[in-house]
Amino acid sequence: MQNLTASESLLTLPPDWILEPVVEKRPIRKNWTKTDLDRLECLAQLESGKATGLGLKLGKGLLALDFDGPSAAKLLEKLAGENDLSDFTKTTAWTSGRPGRKQCLFLVPESEWHRIKTRKILTGVTGDDGKEECLEFRWIGTQSVLPPSLHPSGKPYIWLNNPLQSPPLPAPEWLINLCENWHSEYTGVEKIDLVRFPVRLFKHFGGLMRVWLLARRFDISREKHRGHSKGCGVGKFSLKAAAIILNLKAVTVRVLLREAKKAGLIRNYKLRGDWVKDIYYSSLEKVIALTDLKKLGPVAAIEIDDLANLHIIATEVETQHLQRAAYYRQRQEELLQIKADGLDPQQPTQLIAPTTLLHTCERPARVIWQSDRFTYVKSNFRPYGGSQKAIAEARGISTSTASRHLSNRDRLAASPVRGFRKELSPLVKTQVMEHLPLLKNMPAKLCTEEGLVSMFGEWWKPHCNIYLINHRLVSARRRRGRIQAVIDKGSLLSENTEAKILDNKFLLSDASFLKKEGEPERGKRPAKKPGQGTPKMIMAQQ
């Protein structure tokens, strides 16, 4: 079939396929989706030269999966998970000859047609033609050009598996589920699914934040702005997709939605079968107004697949934030010391970053020796990091729980009761042990009381663990400024207002709530009390 012309191949295609004459990739008829042509009419268009090839009209049982670039295959592997991909090498398939480009054809039973629709899942990778590569489900209203029609590059399309020897296979159930439930603008290979997570809110709302973050992530404005959220405050998602992401049952997702509404994270929502639509989620300012936060704290852009383990992610982000702050303080102290010594402040820092300390083949300066658990350093090493007690206080959990969250052993083996997820990779961490050679001859009792440890015949001072955590911390300076202004106004108000007025803390984000009772709005006259008025009005009433 590879050497046939378009006219000759017309006779070899399955008779139930509906064909459409095309020029390069475009149908030659304007209203081609409304009417069908028979084989003789298609042949006449080809022989007259008006058409350069044939396209297959999709839908009505025929679903084509278009791999538009090498990143599309990687994306499908990511979305398929543990599902079998062998059908893609056995079913009818063809290609334009360009690297990573092909289409695979599947059959969809009529009972499942309502679940299929044309959609593009962008990969976030720009192809050699300057366009973003994608994985596309092609259904009703689309057509795919068949071999041996000519591609715009001048080369003919070729069969990878021709329909005579490899007829279309039934579409796998997981592929139909993917087409039905997945939002194409929320994924990518290089451009990962990210959602902004204000960590300090977790200890106030706990697991309810998962559905709030889902609603924010699936804001309906993304559908109109190519995946970029404009924050319209309304989201939607399917219960099935939410259950997969959160690793919960659909019934549990319903319970979370109901409880999140009671907590004020979600104002209202509507259930339409498997879909949760019109999810009016509360803004970040209003959610903060429900808590007693004094500062917003760290905000991390986390992967949407990590929402199932949000409690562990919160601990990791808080740890990373405290470690960064400690590193910054040590750097400032170092600069002050350099200036006091009259040296050049532009000289390289003596601090060792976590990536250098934990991911290097060579031994960094001021490091004596490294083991799997400890890093032994000289006395001039500047330690930094947050203690597990400080991390636990910031998270609102016990020290033992923080220790389990930050375990660098297998998460499931570390705590089978908690059931930590296997997909969370172990953390890379080390504890710094500072060498104190001047205390070698000091009494052991005195050194032990100071918390020192004796190893190798020397005294060592234990410091905080240093972790290699690389969550994306978001600055969000403008948003933080607005939120901090609301928090400051709320704290001023709480000092000068009766407690009963503070019951509705939603209003802390509204400037009108901060006005004094009875104070008129700007540009409006104060409301008149009964019995008040001008003398003429009082006389008229009498």
PDB file of C-alpha atoms in Angstrom, residues 189-353:
ATOM      1  CA  VAL A 189       6.177  17.175  30.349  1.00  0.00           C
ATOM      2  CA  GLU A 190       8.617  19.999  30.980  1.00  0.00           C
ATOM      3  CA  LYS A 191       5.935  22.402  32.177  1.00  0.00           C
ATOM      4  CA  ILE A 192       4.713  20.550  35.260  1.00  0.00           C
ATOM      5  CA  ASP A 193       1.253  20.768  36.843  1.00  0.00           C
ATOM      6  CA  LEU A 194       1.718  23.335  39.601  1.00  0.00           C
ATOM      7  CA  VAL A 195      -0.619  24.846  42.162  1.00  0.00           C
ATOM      8  CA  ARG A 196       0.258  27.511  44.742  1.00  0.00           C
ATOM      9  CA  PHE A 197       0.072  26.183  48.281  1.00  0.00           C
ATOM     10  CA  PRO A 198       0.104  28.621  51.279  1.00  0.00           C
ATOM     11  CA  VAL A 199       1.665  26.263  53.808  1.00  0.00           C
ATOM     12  CA  ARG A 200       0.711  28.089  57.026  1.00  0.00           C
ATOM     13  CA  LEU A 201      -2.994  27.580  56.273  1.00  0.00           C
ATOM     14  CA  PHE A 202      -2.675  23.807  56.486  1.00  0.00           C
ATOM     15  CA  LYS A 203      -2.637  23.648  60.296  1.00  0.00           C
ATOM     16  CA  HIS A 204      -5.956  25.561  60.348  1.00  0.00           C
ATOM     17  CA  PHE A 205      -7.837  23.636  57.638  1.00  0.00           C
ATOM     18  CA  GLY A 206      -5.900  20.381  57.280  1.00  0.00           C
ATOM     19  CA  GLY A 207      -6.937  18.044  54.464  1.00  0.00           C
ATOM     20  CA  LEU A 208      -9.857  20.299  53.454  1.00  0.00           C
ATOM     21  CA  MET A 209      -7.311  22.438  51.635  1.00  0.00           C
ATOM     22  CA  ARG A 210      -6.993  19.714  49.020  1.00  0.00           C
ATOM     23  CA  VAL A 211     -10.387  20.404  47.428  1.00  0.00           C
ATOM     24  CA  TRP A 212      -9.841  24.176  47.791  1.00  0.00           C
ATOM     25  CA  LEU A 213      -6.542  23.907  45.906  1.00  0.00           C
ATOM     26  CA  LEU A 214      -8.177  21.679  43.285  1.00  0.00           C
ATOM     27  CA  ALA A 215     -10.906  24.267  42.714  1.00  0.00           C
ATOM     28  CA  ARG A 216      -8.276  27.014  42.387  1.00  0.00           C
ATOM     29  CA  ARG A 217      -6.222  24.874  40.021  1.00  0.00           C
ATOM     30  CA  PHE A 218      -9.202  24.024  37.810  1.00  0.00           C
ATOM     31  CA  ASP A 219     -10.440  27.612  37.552  1.00  0.00           C
ATOM     32  CA  ILE A 220     -12.744  27.851  34.526  1.00  0.00           C
ATOM     33  CA  SER A 221     -10.883  30.902  33.199  1.00  0.00           C
ATOM     34  CA  ARG A 222      -8.063  28.569  32.115  1.00  0.00           C
ATOM     35  CA  GLU A 223     -10.260  27.132  29.372  1.00  0.00           C
ATOM     36  CA  LYS A 224     -10.479  30.549  27.696  1.00  0.00           C
ATOM     37  CA  HIS A 225      -6.899  31.723  28.250  1.00  0.00           C
ATOM     38  CA  ARG A 226      -4.823  28.730  27.071  1.00  0.00           C
ATOM     39  CA  GLY A 227      -4.233  27.329  30.534  1.00  0.00           C
ATOM     40  CA  HIS A 228      -3.481  30.663  32.257  1.00  0.00           C
ATOM     41  CA  SER A 229      -5.711  31.352  35.231  1.00  0.00           C
ATOM     42  CA  LYS A 230      -7.293  34.781  35.511  1.00  0.00           C
ATOM     43  CA  GLY A 231      -8.673  33.968  38.960  1.00  0.00           C
ATOM     44  CA  CYS A 232     -12.386  34.325  38.269  1.00  0.00           C
ATOM     45  CA  GLY A 233     -13.151  32.510  41.534  1.00  0.00           C
ATOM     46  CA  VAL A 234     -15.124  29.642  39.986  1.00  0.00           C
ATOM     47  CA  GLY A 235     -13.726  26.174  39.400  1.00  0.00           C
ATOM     48  CA  LYS A 236     -14.949  22.801  38.220  1.00  0.00           C
ATOM     49  CA  PHE A 237     -13.670  19.234  38.184  1.00  0.00           C
ATOM     50  CA  SER A 238     -15.033  15.702  38.016  1.00  0.00           C
ATOM     51  CA  LEU A 239     -15.321  13.518  41.081  1.00  0.00           C
ATOM     52  CA  LYS A 240     -13.523  10.717  39.251  1.00  0.00           C
ATOM     53  CA  ALA A 241     -10.511  12.899  38.379  1.00  0.00           C
ATOM     54  CA  ALA A 242     -10.393  14.357  41.907  1.00  0.00           C
ATOM     55  CA  ALA A 243     -10.505  10.860  43.404  1.00  0.00           C
ATOM     56  CA  ILE A 244      -7.556   9.786  41.234  1.00  0.00           C
ATOM     57  CA  ILE A 245      -5.491  12.869  42.077  1.00  0.00           C
ATOM     58  CA  LEU A 246      -6.205  12.714  45.814  1.00  0.00           C
ATOM     59  CA  ASN A 247      -6.107   8.894  45.987  1.00  0.00           C
ATOM     60  CA  LEU A 248      -9.534   8.845  47.620  1.00  0.00           C
ATOM     61  CA  LYS A 249     -12.961   7.474  46.869  1.00  0.00           C
ATOM     62  CA  ALA A 250     -15.479   9.721  45.117  1.00  0.00           C
ATOM     63  CA  VAL A 251     -17.680   9.571  48.238  1.00  0.00           C
ATOM     64  CA  THR A 252     -14.814  10.924  50.338  1.00  0.00           C
ATOM     65  CA  VAL A 253     -14.326  13.802  47.879  1.00  0.00           C
ATOM     66  CA  ARG A 254     -18.012  14.680  48.354  1.00  0.00           C
ATOM     67  CA  VAL A 255     -17.490  14.734  52.124  1.00  0.00           C
ATOM     68  CA  LEU A 256     -14.443  16.988  51.753  1.00  0.00           C
ATOM     69  CA  LEU A 257     -16.449  19.408  49.602  1.00  0.00           C
ATOM     70  CA  ARG A 258     -19.235  19.535  52.181  1.00  0.00           C
ATOM     71  CA  GLU A 259     -16.823  20.133  55.064  1.00  0.00           C
ATOM     72  CA  ALA A 260     -14.846  22.718  53.079  1.00  0.00           C
ATOM     73  CA  LYS A 261     -18.085  24.632  52.570  1.00  0.00           C
ATOM     74  CA  LYS A 262     -18.749  24.581  56.307  1.00  0.00           C
ATOM     75  CA  ALA A 263     -15.206  25.801  56.994  1.00  0.00           C
ATOM     76  CA  GLY A 264     -15.582  28.720  54.566  1.00  0.00           C
ATOM     77  CA  LEU A 265     -13.036  27.543  51.980  1.00  0.00           C
ATOM     78  CA  ILE A 266     -15.818  27.048  49.424  1.00  0.00           C
ATOM     79  CA  ARG A 267     -18.901  29.239  49.367  1.00  0.00           C
ATOM     80  CA  ASN A 268     -21.077  27.077  47.103  1.00  0.00           C
ATOM     81  CA  TYR A 269     -20.952  24.329  44.484  1.00  0.00           C
ATOM     82  CA  LYS A 270     -23.268  22.206  42.346  1.00  0.00           C
ATOM     83  CA  LEU A 271     -23.157  18.459  41.750  1.00  0.00           C
ATOM     84  CA  ARG A 272     -24.123  17.370  38.236  1.00  0.00           C
ATOM     85  CA  GLY A 273     -23.644  13.618  38.055  1.00  0.00           C
ATOM     86  CA  ASP A 274     -19.910  12.973  38.164  1.00  0.00           C
ATOM     87  CA  TRP A 275     -19.070  16.665  37.731  1.00  0.00           C
ATOM     88  CA  VAL A 276     -18.705  19.296  40.425  1.00  0.00           C
ATOM     89  CA  LYS A 277     -19.500  22.593  38.726  1.00  0.00           C
ATOM     90  CA  ASP A 278     -19.770  26.234  39.761  1.00  0.00           C
ATOM     91  CA  ILE A 279     -17.378  25.790  42.696  1.00  0.00           C
ATOM     92  CA  TYR A 280     -17.265  29.298  44.149  1.00  0.00           C
ATOM     93  CA  TYR A 281     -14.065  29.072  46.161  1.00  0.00           C
ATOM     94  CA  SER A 282     -12.995  31.751  48.639  1.00  0.00           C
ATOM     95  CA  SER A 283     -10.095  34.035  47.801  1.00  0.00           C
ATOM     96  CA  LEU A 284      -6.792  33.727  49.628  1.00  0.00           C
ATOM     97  CA  GLU A 285      -7.484  36.973  51.485  1.00  0.00           C
ATOM     98  CA  LYS A 286     -10.807  35.705  52.796  1.00  0.00           C
ATOM     99  CA  VAL A 287      -9.362  32.352  53.794  1.00  0.00           C
ATOM    100  CA  ILE A 288      -6.618  34.097  55.769  1.00  0.00           C
ATOM    101  CA  ALA A 289      -9.296  36.221  57.432  1.00  0.00           C
ATOM    102  CA  LEU A 290     -10.761  32.996  58.834  1.00  0.00           C
ATOM    103  CA  THR A 291      -7.529  32.261  60.686  1.00  0.00           C
ATOM    104  CA  ASP A 292      -5.350  34.032  63.229  1.00  0.00           C
ATOM    105  CA  LEU A 293      -2.289  34.229  60.956  1.00  0.00           C
ATOM    106  CA  LYS A 294       0.016  37.185  61.478  1.00  0.00           C
ATOM    107  CA  LYS A 295       2.069  36.481  58.350  1.00  0.00           C
ATOM    108  CA  LEU A 296       1.297  34.571  55.180  1.00  0.00           C
ATOM    109  CA  GLY A 297       4.475  32.493  55.412  1.00  0.00           C
ATOM    110  CA  PRO A 298       5.957  30.387  52.612  1.00  0.00           C
ATOM    111  CA  VAL A 299       3.963  29.758  49.442  1.00  0.00           C
ATOM    112  CA  ALA A 300       5.114  26.821  47.315  1.00  0.00           C
ATOM    113  CA  ALA A 301       4.234  25.881  43.739  1.00  0.00           C
ATOM    114  CA  ILE A 302       3.713  22.148  44.154  1.00  0.00           C
ATOM    115  CA  GLU A 303       2.725  19.452  41.684  1.00  0.00           C
ATOM    116  CA  ILE A 304      -0.961  18.688  41.572  1.00  0.00           C
ATOM    117  CA  ASP A 305      -0.194  14.981  41.987  1.00  0.00           C
ATOM    118  CA  ASP A 306       1.278  15.787  45.428  1.00  0.00           C
ATOM    119  CA  LEU A 307      -2.069  16.946  46.853  1.00  0.00           C
ATOM    120  CA  ALA A 308      -2.643  13.443  48.206  1.00  0.00           C
ATOM    121  CA  ASN A 309       0.388  13.919  50.468  1.00  0.00           C
ATOM    122  CA  LEU A 310      -0.235  17.548  51.353  1.00  0.00           C
ATOM    123  CA  HIS A 311       0.601  17.051  55.056  1.00  0.00           C
ATOM    124  CA  ILE A 312       4.114  15.826  54.217  1.00  0.00           C
ATOM    125  CA  ILE A 313       4.633  18.479  51.538  1.00  0.00           C
ATOM    126  CA  ALA A 314       3.676  21.167  54.078  1.00  0.00           C
ATOM    127  CA  THR A 315       6.399  19.942  56.451  1.00  0.00           C
ATOM    128  CA  GLU A 316       8.985  19.832  53.664  1.00  0.00           C
ATOM    129  CA  VAL A 317       8.159  23.357  52.472  1.00  0.00           C
ATOM    130  CA  GLU A 318       8.280  24.751  56.013  1.00  0.00           C
ATOM    131  CA  THR A 319      11.669  23.054  56.484  1.00  0.00           C
ATOM    132  CA  GLN A 320      12.985  24.511  53.253  1.00  0.00           C
ATOM    133  CA  HIS A 321      11.740  27.970  54.234  1.00  0.00           C
ATOM    134  CA  LEU A 322      13.406  27.872  57.679  1.00  0.00           C
ATOM    135  CA  GLN A 323      16.636  26.562  56.163  1.00  0.00           C
ATOM    136  CA  ARG A 324      16.719  29.363  53.601  1.00  0.00           C
ATOM    137  CA  ALA A 325      16.093  31.969  56.286  1.00  0.00           C
ATOM    138  CA  ALA A 326      18.903  30.538  58.447  1.00  0.00           C
ATOM    139  CA  TYR A 327      21.268  30.477  55.460  1.00  0.00           C
ATOM    140  CA  TYR A 328      20.437  34.136  54.740  1.00  0.00           C
ATOM    141  CA  ARG A 329      21.085  35.144  58.369  1.00  0.00           C
ATOM    142  CA  GLN A 330      24.461  33.401  58.340  1.00  0.00           C
ATOM    143  CA  ARG A 331      25.339  35.199  55.115  1.00  0.00           C
ATOM    144  CA  GLN A 332      24.481  38.573  56.657  1.00  0.00           C
ATOM    145  CA  GLU A 333      26.636  37.791  59.711  1.00  0.00           C
ATOM    146  CA  GLU A 334      29.451  36.782  57.404  1.00  0.00           C
ATOM    147  CA  LEU A 335      29.242  40.097  55.511  1.00  0.00           C
ATOM    148  CA  LEU A 336      29.306  42.059  58.772  1.00  0.00           C
ATOM    149  CA  GLN A 337      32.422  40.154  59.856  1.00  0.00           C
ATOM    150  CA  ILE A 338      34.100  40.779  56.491  1.00  0.00           C
ATOM    151  CA  LYS A 339      33.401  44.502  56.705  1.00  0.00           C
ATOM    152  CA  ALA A 340      34.659  44.618  60.314  1.00  0.00           C
ATOM    153  CA  ASP A 341      37.923  42.994  59.175  1.00  0.00           C
ATOM    154  CA  GLY A 342      38.288  45.580  56.374  1.00  0.00           C
ATOM    155  CA  LEU A 343      38.106  42.951  53.602  1.00  0.00           C
ATOM    156  CA  ASP A 344      36.356  43.075  50.232  1.00  0.00           C
ATOM    157  CA  PRO A 345      32.621  42.250  50.644  1.00  0.00           C
ATOM    158  CA  GLN A 346      32.536  40.989  47.043  1.00  0.00           C
ATOM    159  CA  GLN A 347      34.689  37.960  47.806  1.00  0.00           C
ATOM    160  CA  PRO A 348      33.006  34.527  47.506  1.00  0.00           C
ATOM    161  CA  THR A 349      31.009  33.344  50.490  1.00  0.00           C
ATOM    162  CA  GLN A 350      32.439  30.701  52.797  1.00  0.00           C
ATOM    163  CA  LEU A 351      28.987  29.176  53.338  1.00  0.00           C
ATOM    164  CA  ILE A 352      28.363  25.803  51.718  1.00  0.00           C
ATOM    165  CA  ALA A 353      24.956  25.497  50.031  1.00  0.00           C
TER     166      ALA A 353
END
